[in-house]
XYZ file of C-alpha atoms in Angstrom:
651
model
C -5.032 20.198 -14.614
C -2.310 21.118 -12.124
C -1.716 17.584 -11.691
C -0.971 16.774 -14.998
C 1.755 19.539 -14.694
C 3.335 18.286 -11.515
C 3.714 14.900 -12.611
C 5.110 16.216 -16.026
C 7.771 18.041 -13.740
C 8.582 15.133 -12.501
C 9.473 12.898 -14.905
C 11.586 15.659 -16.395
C 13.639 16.096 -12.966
C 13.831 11.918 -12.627
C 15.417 11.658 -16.695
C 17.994 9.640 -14.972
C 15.434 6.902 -13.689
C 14.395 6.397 -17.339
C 14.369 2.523 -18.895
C 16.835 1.752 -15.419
C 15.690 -1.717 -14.685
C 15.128 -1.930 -10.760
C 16.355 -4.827 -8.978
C 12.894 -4.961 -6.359
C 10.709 -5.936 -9.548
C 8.808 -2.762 -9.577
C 7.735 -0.603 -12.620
C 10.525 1.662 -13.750
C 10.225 4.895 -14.808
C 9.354 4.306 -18.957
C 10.836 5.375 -21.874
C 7.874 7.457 -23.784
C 6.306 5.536 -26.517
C 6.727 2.329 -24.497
C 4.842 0.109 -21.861
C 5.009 -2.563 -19.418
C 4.474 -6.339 -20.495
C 5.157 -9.417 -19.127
C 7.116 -12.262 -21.076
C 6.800 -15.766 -20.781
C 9.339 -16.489 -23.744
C 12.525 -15.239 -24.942
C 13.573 -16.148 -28.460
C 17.241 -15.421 -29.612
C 18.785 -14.770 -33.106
C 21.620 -13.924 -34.629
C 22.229 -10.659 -36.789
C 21.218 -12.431 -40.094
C 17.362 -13.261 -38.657
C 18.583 -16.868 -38.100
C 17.494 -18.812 -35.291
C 19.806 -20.184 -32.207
C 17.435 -21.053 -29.012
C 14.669 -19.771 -27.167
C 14.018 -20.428 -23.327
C 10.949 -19.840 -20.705
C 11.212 -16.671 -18.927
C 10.607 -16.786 -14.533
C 8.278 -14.541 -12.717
C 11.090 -12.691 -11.330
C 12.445 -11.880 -14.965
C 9.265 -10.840 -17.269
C 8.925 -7.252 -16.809
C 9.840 -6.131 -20.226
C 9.745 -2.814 -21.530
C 7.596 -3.214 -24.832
C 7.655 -0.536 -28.104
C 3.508 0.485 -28.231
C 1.835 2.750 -30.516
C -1.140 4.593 -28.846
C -3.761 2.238 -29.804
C -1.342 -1.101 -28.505
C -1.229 0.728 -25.120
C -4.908 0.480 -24.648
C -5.926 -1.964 -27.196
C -9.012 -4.499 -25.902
C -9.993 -7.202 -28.710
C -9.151 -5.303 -32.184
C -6.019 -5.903 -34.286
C -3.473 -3.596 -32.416
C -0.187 -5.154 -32.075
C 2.652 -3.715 -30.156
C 5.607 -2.773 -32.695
C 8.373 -5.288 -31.722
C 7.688 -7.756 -28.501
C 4.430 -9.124 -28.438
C 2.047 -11.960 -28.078
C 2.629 -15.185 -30.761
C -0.884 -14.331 -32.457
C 0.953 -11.216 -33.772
C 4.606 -12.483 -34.242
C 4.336 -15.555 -35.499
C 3.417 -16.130 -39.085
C 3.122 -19.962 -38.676
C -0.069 -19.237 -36.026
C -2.918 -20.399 -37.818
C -1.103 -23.773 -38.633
C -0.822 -24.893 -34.980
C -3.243 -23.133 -33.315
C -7.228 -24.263 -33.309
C -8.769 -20.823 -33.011
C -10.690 -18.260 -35.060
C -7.672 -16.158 -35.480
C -6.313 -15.192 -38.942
C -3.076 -14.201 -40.553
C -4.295 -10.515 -40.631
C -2.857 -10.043 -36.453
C 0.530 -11.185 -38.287
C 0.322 -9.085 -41.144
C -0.691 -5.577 -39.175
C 2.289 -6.341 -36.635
C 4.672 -7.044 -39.791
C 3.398 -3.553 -41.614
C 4.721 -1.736 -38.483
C 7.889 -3.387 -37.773
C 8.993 -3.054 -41.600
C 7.632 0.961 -41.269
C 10.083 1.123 -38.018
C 13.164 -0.698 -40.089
C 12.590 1.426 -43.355
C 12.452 4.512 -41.430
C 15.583 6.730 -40.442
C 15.744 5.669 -37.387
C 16.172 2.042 -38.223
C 18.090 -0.710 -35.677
C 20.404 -3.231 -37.457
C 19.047 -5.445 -34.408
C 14.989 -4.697 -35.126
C 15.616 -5.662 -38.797
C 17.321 -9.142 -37.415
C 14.251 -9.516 -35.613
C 12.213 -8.742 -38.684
C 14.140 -11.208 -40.764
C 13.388 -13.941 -39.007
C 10.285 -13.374 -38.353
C 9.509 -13.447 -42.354
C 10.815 -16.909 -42.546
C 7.262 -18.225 -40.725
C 8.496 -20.643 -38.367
C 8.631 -19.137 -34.951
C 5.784 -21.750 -33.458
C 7.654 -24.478 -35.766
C 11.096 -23.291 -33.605
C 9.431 -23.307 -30.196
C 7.985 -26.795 -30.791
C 11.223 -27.847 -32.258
C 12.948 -26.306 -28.595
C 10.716 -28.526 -27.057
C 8.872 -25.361 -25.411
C 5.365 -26.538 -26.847
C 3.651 -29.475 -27.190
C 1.345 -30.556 -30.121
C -1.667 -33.277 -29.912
C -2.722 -35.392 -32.288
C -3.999 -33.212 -34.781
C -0.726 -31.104 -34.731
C -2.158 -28.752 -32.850
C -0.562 -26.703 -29.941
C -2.030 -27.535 -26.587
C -2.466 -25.921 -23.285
C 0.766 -27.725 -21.999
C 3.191 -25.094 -20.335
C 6.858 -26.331 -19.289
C 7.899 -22.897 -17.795
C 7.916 -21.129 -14.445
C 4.160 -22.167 -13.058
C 4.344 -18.560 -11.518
C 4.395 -16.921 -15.053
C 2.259 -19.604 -16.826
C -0.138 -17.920 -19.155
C -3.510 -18.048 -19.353
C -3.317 -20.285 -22.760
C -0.427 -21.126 -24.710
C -2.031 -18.950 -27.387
C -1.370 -15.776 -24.763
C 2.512 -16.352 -24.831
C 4.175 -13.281 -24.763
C 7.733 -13.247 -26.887
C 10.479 -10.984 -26.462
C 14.011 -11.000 -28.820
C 17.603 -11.004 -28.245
C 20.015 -10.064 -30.874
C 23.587 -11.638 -30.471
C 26.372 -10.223 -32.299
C 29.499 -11.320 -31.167
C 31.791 -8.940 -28.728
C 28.507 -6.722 -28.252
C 26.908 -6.918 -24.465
C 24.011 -5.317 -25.286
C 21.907 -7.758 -26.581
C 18.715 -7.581 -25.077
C 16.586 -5.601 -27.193
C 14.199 -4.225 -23.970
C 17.602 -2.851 -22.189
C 18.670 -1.357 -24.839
C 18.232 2.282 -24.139
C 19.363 3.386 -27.704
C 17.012 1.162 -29.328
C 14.371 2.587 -27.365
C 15.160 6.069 -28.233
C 14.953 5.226 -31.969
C 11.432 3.735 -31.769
C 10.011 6.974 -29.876
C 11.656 8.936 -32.689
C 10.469 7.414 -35.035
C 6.706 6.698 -33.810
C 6.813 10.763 -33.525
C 7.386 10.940 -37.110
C 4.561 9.177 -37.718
C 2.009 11.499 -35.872
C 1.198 14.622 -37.905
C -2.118 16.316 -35.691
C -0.317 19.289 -34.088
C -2.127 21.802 -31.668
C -1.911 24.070 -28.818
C -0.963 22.037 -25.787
C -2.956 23.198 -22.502
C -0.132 21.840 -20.449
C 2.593 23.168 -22.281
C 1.433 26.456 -23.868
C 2.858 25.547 -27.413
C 1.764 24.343 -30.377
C 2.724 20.541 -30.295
C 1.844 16.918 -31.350
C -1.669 15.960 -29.864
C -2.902 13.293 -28.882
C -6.867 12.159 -27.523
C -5.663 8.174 -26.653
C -3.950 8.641 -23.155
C -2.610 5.857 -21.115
C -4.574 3.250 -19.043
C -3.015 0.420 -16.688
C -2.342 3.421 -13.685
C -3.126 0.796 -11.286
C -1.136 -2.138 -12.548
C -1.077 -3.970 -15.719
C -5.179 -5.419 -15.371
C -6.097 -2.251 -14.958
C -8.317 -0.327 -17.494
C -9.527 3.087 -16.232
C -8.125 6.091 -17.582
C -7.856 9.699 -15.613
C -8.629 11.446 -19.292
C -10.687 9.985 -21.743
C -12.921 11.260 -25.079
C -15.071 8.623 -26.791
C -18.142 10.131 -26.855
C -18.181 11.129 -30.383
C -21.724 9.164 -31.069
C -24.700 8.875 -29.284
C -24.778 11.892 -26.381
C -21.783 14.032 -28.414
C -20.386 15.517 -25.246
C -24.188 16.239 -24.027
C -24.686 18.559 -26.764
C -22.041 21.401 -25.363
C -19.018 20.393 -27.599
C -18.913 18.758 -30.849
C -15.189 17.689 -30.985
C -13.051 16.702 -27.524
C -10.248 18.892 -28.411
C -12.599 21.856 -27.496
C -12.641 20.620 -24.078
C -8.982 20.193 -23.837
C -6.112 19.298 -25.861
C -3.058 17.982 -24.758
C 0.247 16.708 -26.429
C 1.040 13.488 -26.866
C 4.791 13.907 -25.373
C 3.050 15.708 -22.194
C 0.836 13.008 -21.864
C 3.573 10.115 -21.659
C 5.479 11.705 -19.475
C 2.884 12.683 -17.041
C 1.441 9.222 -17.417
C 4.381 7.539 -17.215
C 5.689 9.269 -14.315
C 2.022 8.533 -12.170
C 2.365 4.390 -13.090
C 5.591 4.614 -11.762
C 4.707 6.484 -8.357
C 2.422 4.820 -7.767
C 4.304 1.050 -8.209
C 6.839 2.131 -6.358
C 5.679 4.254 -3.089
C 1.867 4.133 -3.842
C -0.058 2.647 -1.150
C -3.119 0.216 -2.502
C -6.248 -0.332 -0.523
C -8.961 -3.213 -1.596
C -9.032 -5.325 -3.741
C -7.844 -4.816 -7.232
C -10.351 -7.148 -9.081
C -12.608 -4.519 -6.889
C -11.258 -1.755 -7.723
C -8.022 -0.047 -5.565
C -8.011 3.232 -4.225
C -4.347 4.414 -4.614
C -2.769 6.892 -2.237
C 0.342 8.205 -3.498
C 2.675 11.507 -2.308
C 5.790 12.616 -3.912
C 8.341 15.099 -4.333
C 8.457 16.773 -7.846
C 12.722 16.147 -7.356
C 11.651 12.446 -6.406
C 12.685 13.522 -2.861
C 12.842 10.625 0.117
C 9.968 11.792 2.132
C 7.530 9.900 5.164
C 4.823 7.345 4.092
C 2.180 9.459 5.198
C -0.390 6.071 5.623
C 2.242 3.835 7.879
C 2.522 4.269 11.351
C 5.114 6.340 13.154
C 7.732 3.527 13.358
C 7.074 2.283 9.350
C 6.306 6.119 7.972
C 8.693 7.953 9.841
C 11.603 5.860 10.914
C 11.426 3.460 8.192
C 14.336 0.632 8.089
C 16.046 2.613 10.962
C 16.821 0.344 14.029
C 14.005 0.123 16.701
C 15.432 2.643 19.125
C 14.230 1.902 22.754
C 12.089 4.663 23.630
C 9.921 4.655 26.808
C 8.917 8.223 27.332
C 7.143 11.121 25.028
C 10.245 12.949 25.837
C 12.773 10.667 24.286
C 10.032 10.016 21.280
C 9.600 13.591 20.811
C 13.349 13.703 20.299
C 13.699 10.944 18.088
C 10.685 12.203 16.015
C 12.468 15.967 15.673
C 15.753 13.607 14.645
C 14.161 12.006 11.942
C 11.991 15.303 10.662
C 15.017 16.964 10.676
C 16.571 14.345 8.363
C 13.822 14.353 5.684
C 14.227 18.308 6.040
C 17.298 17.980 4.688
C 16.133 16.343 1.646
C 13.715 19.203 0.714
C 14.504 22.746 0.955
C 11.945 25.535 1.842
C 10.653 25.828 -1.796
C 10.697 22.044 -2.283
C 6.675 20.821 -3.848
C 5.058 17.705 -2.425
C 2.039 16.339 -4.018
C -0.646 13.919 -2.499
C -2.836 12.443 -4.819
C -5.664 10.559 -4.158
C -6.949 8.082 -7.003
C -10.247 6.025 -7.331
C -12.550 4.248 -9.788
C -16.142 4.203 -9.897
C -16.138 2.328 -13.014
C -13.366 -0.217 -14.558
C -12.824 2.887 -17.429
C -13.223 5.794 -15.362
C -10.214 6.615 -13.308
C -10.852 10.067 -10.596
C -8.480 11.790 -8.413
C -10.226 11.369 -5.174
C -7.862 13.360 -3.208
C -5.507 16.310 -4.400
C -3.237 18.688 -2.560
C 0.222 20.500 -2.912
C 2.485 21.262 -0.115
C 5.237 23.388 0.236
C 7.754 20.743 1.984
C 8.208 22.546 5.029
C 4.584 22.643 5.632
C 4.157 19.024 4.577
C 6.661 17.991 7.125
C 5.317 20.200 9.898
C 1.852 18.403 8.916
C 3.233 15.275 8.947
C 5.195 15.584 12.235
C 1.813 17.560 13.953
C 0.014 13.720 13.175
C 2.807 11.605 14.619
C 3.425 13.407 17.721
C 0.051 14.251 19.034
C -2.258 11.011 17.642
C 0.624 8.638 19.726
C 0.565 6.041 22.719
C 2.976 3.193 23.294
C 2.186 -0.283 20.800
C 3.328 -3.533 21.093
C 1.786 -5.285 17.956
C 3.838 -4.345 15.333
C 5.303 -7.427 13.025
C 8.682 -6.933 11.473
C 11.013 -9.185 9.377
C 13.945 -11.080 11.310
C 16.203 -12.655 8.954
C 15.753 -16.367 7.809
C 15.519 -19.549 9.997
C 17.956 -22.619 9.771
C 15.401 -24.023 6.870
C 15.601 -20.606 4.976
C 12.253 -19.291 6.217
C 11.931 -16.172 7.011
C 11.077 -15.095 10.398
C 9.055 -12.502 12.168
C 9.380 -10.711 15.451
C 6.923 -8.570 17.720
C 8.459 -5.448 18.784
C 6.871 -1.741 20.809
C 7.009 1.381 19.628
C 5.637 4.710 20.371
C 3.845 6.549 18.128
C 0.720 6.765 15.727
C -0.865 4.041 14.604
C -1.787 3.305 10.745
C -5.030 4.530 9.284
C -5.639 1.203 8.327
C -5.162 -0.078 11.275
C -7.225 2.628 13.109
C -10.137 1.511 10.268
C -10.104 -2.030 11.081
C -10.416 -1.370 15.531
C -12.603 0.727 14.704
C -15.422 -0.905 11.930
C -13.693 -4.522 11.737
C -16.354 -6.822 12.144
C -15.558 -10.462 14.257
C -14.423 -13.302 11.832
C -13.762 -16.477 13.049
C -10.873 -18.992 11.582
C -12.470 -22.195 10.116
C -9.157 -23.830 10.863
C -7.937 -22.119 14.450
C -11.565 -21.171 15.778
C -9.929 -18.171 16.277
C -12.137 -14.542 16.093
C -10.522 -11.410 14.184
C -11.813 -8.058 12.836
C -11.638 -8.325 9.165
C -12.809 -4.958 7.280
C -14.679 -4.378 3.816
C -13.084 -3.407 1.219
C -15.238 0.036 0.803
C -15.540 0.465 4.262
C -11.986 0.535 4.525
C -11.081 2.889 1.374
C -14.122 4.961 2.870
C -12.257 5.504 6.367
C -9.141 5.731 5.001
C -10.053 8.726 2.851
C -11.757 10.163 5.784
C -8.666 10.097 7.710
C -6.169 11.730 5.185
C -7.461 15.335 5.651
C -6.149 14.326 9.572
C -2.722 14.000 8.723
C -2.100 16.106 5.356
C -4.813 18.939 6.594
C -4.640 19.085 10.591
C -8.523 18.404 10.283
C -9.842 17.386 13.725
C -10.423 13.445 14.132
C -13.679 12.494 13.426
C -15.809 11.359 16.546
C -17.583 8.189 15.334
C -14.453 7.162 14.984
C -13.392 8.018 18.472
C -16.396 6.248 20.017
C -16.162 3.428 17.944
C -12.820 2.167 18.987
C -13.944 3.103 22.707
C -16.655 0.574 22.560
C -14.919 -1.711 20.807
C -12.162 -1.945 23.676
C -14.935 -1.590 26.278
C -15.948 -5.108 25.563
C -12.661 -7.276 26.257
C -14.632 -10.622 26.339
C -15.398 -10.273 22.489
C -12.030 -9.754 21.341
C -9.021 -12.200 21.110
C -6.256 -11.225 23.986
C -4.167 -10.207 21.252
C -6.091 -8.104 19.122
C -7.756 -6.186 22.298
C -4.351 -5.423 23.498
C -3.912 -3.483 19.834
C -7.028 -1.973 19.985
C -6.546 -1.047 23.889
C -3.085 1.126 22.349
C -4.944 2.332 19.444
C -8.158 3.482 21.475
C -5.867 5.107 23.580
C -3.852 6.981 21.108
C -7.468 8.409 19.537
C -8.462 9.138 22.848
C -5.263 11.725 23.319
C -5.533 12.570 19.384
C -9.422 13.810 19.764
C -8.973 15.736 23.346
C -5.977 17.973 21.974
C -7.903 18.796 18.777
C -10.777 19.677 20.641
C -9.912 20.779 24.275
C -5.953 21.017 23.728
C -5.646 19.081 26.485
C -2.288 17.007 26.824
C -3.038 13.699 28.016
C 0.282 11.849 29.211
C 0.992 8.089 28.625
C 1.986 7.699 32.005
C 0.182 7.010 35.039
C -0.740 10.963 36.219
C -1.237 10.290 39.869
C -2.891 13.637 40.547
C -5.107 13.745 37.873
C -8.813 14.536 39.134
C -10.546 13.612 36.326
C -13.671 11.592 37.236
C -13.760 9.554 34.398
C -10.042 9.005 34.574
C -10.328 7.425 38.011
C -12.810 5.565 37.751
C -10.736 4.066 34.813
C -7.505 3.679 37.621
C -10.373 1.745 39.669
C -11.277 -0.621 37.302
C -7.628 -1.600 36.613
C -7.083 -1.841 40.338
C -10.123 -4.299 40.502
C -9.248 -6.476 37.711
C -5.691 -6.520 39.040
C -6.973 -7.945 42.623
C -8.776 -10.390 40.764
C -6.332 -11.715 38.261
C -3.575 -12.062 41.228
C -6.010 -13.949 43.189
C -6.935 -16.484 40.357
C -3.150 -16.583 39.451
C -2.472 -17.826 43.108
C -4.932 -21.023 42.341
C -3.646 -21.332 38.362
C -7.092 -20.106 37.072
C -7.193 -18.618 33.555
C -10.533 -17.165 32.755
C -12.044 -13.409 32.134
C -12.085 -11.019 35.172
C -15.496 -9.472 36.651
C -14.085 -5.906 35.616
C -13.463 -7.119 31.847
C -16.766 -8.884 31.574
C -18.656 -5.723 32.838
C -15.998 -2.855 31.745
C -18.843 -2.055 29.402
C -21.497 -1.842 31.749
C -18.863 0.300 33.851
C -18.788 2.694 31.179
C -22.477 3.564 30.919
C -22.786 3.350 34.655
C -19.793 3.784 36.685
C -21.320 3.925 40.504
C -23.894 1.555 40.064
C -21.587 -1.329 38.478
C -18.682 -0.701 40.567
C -21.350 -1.635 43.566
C -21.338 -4.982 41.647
C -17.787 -5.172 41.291
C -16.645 -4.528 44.881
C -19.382 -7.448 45.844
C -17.745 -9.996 43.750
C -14.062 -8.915 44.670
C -14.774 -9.484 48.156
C -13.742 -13.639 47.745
C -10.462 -12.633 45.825
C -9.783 -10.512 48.501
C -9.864 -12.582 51.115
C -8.198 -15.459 49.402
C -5.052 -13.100 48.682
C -5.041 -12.261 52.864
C -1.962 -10.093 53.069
C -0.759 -10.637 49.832
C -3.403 -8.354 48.761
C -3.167 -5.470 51.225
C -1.316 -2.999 48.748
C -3.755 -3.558 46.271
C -7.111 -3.130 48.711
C -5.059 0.373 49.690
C -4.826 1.834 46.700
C -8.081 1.099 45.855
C -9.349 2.749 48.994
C -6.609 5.601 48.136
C -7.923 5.838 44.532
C -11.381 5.723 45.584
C -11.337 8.766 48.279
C -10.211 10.703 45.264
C -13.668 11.212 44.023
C -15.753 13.721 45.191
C -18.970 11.683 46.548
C -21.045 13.261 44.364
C -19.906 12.954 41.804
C -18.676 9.411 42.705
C -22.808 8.626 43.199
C -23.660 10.726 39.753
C -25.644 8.200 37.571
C -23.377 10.225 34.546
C -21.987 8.008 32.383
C -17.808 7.699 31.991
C -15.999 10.339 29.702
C -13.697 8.562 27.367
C -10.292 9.471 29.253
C -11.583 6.257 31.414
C -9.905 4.197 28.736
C -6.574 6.443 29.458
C -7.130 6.168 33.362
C -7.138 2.063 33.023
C -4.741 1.522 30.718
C -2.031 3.654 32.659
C -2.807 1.905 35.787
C -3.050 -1.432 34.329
C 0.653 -0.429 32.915
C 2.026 0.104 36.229
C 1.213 -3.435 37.313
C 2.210 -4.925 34.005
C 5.901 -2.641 34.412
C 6.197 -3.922 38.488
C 5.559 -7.635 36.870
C 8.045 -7.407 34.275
C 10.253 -5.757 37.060
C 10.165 -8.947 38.960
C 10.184 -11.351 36.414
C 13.896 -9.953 35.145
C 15.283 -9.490 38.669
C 14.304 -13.508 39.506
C 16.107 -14.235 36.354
C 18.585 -12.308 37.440
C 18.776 -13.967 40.093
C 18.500 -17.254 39.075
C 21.476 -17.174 36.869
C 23.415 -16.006 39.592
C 22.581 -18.882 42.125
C 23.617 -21.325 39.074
C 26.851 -19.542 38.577
């Protein structure tokens, strides 16, 4: 139950976060004895419970901090209502004349027993018993019509008709959530939900209303208990719970315990604030994967003194450098010193005894909530984890999408940019066990990735990154076969998986040889495997140039049979050399520095183990891609200085 103590640590070292509204629409850090709902209507009256107006509430405003009671916060079908916002089967005594449903007064009068409990109590809110006032008179549905906010039929009956933001439209008009202002004039603070001091009263006095004490595990002390802890982790449709004891008939705790508080008993003030803490982590820097009608598997790390640390599931240029300007970076050198620049910063953040926690959570069931994943880090270690990953599992990508302001129309607009680095687990999942989709509208093929099959991976790769465990080879050979096979792949998406393959390749062969593989073409590199890769680059090269010369646009002999290549090198580079032999003679001189380095290349290899039927090692992959580079670099080259050029002639 360490967990439950970390995240109780938190929330008592983030007091300053509590009830703070954010401005990015995420979850803020709740007051205890409260939860998250989402309004559609906002009704406002005056100090004397007398009506003024009511309006419909946008997407972008609903989050509303809601009083609960224990049985509210996880309430399914039964009469539970929430103590002061809530939906109009509870709040409005006029219900069951416009509604058609089976519903009967009794939601009304259970919601009206606890608001009169909270406004008789000591810790009564001039504001709450406005509220309550009007709400007596039986006429909220009756105002709401009147406002021109619902429609009746016929048979004065409310219908289905909503007139508010489409984005926040409830599922039936029956489902409307209502929250309450209070205006008093000369007093700003109005609005019941932001009203911290309101909310402070309400957790006092729902404590006085709990009387089971007992010996908190968490805690050590003898404190208010509770056995209903939070659900809704996940979001608000979400039902599992990480503790749970309802097994009081049928099994009886398999016969070993008759009551759940000898399994573990923990206070009720413990429980919010651990809870509480976790839905907010989560919202804000927890990263989702799958579906959440599926089930999501959360990934969430923290500091315990809500610390800025990496994202340790981005890639380098997300996790790491985050909003920070796209530096340009060419070499490992300047990477490596940008990467020690940024490490440093987040150092500075968390001090030598600073705690980071990565928790892992997954459901196997919509009630059962597990921690998947678990581990605590000393921050020094955490960063020297985190830092190990992003400078050893890195190559040079050019796929990455970023934001880039707004067009003339208000659009916004998106921009490709490189960087060097790791790439994203996700991303890593999808090269690796994507399978091909195609586009009903573009024709277009891309890897798409199950939802389980992507959680699966993605879990598999964490102990990579937060343990230093040593990548797993399936993996590896996966993405090498996938990029083996250019012809299957869209240009763009081989391009990413080329990088990504690449960046594996390095990651696997210092884990397990601690060999440093270099981004950059290594000339005197005698790895077999890693010249024949140079080779293959050198023949599609020839190839491309030639077909370039007659405006041809069409796959290369060494992409179509790179796999083939692979599994045998000597044998299919026999083919290879046949069909360049046309190209070759169509480039004439053009093609003379190309046919020599090829030759150059070649005489590298010893002969026998250029003739060895031995399949290719997967540094091939590195060996092409760095020679392929050159030739894209010397293209680039040429392109700028004919600009260059250019723009001088016209000057």
């Amino acid at each position: 139950m360490n967990w439950i103590h970390k995240l109780y640590d938190t929330y008592e070292n983030c007091k300053s976060e509590v009830g703070v509204a954010r401005t990015d629409s995420k979850t803020p850090l709740l007051p205890l004895s409260h939860t998250i709902v989402n309004s559609n209507i906002e009704i406002v009256v005056d100090i004397h419970g007398n009506f003024r107006r009511a309006r419909n509430v946008s997407k972008s405003e609903a989050m509303t901090i809601a009083p609960c009671t224990e049985d509210s916060a996880s309430r399914g079908n039964g009469n539970n209502p929430h103590t002061l916002f809530d939906k109009l089967q509870y709040v409005a005594g006029d219900y069951t004349s416009f509604f058609n449903d089976k519903r009967d007064k009794k939601f009304f009068i259970e919601y009206i027993k606890l608001l009169e409990a909270w406004s008789n109590s000591e810790y009564k809110d001039e504001k709450v018993i406005a509220v309550l006032n009007y709400l007596k008179k039986e006429r909220l549905v009756a105002d709401l019509i009147s406002e021109k906010l619902l429609e009746v039929d016929e048979n004065s009956h409310v219908t289905n008709k909503w007139f508010g933001d489409k984005d926040n439209k409830p599922m039936k008009t029956s489902d409307i959530f209502v929250r309450f202002i209070v205006e008093i004039p000369g007093d700003v603070n109005c609005r019941l939900w932001e009203n911290t001091d309101i909310l402070r009263k309400y957790h006092n006095h729902y404590l006085n209303t709990k009387t089971k004490y007992g010996l908190c595990y968490i805690q050590g002390n003898n404190m208010l208990t509770t056995l209903k802890h939070q659900s809704k982790i996940r979001g608000n449709g979400d039902s599992a719970k990480l503790i749970s004891a309802n097994d009081e008939n049928g099994f009886t705790y398999l016969g070993r315990f008759s009551d759940s508080n000898q399994v573990v008993s923990i206070a009720y003030e413990t429980s919010q604030k651990a809870h509480n803490a976790l839905k907010w982590l989560v919202d804000i820097q927890g990263q989702k994967f799958g579906n959440p009608k599926d089930g999501q598997k959360i990934i969430v790390a923290w500091g315990t003194k809500n610390q800025t640390i990496p994202q340790i599931l981005e890639d380098t240029q997300g996790g790491i450098f985050g909003k920070e300007e796209t530096a340009i970076v060419s070499t490992e050198k300047e990477f490596a010193q940008r990467l020690n620049k940024a490490i440093a910063g987040y150092g500075c953040d968390l001090d030598t005894k600073a705690e980071i926690v990565i928790m892992g959570l997954d459901a196997a069931t919509t009630g059962r909530l597990s921690i998947a994943y678990y581990r605590e880090l000393y921050g020094t270690d955490f960063l020297n984890r985190i830092k190990h990953w992003h400078s050893t599992c890195i190559w040079q990508h050019s796929y990455k999408i970023i934001a880039d302001g707004f067009d003339e129309k208000g659009k916004a607009k998106f921009k490709t940019i490189s960087f060097i680095g790791a790439p994203s687990p996700k991303d890593i999942a999808t090269i690796a066990l994507g399978s091909p989709r195609e586009n009903s509208k573009t024709q277009k093929k891309h890897l798409e990735l199950k939802d389980s099959l992507l959680k699966a991976t993605v879990e598999r790769l964490l102990p990579c990154i937060i343990d230093g465990a040593k990548l797993p080879y399936d993996l590896v050979n996966s993405v090498v076969n996938r990029v083996s096979n250019p012809v299957s792949m869209e240009k763009w998406e081989w391009e990413k998986a080329l990088t990504i393959t690449c960046a594996l390749v390095k990651k696997y062969k210092y884990d397990k040889l601690k060999e440093v593989w270099e981004m950059a073409l290594d000339e005197n590199q005698k790895d077999r495997s890693y010249i024949f890769g140079r080779l293959l680059a050198i023949a599609q090269q020839i190839e491309e140039y030639a077909l370039y010369t007659t405006g041809e646009k069409r796959p290369t002999n060494a992409e179509r049979l790179m796999h083939q290549f692979k599994l045998h090198p000597y044998k299919t580079w026999g083919i290879i050399t046949d069909k360049l032999g046309p190209y070759i003679a169509r480039l004439g001189s053009k093609g003379t520095g190309l046919t020599e380095l090829m030759t150059q290349v070649n005489s590298m290899i010893p002969y026998e183990e250029f003739t060895s039927p031995k399949k290719l090692d997967d540094s091939y992959i590195l060996g092409y891609y760095c020679q392929r580079q050159v030739f894209i670099d010397e293209k680039n080259i040429r392109i700028q200085a004919n600009a260059i050029k250019k723009l001088g002639q016209a000057n």
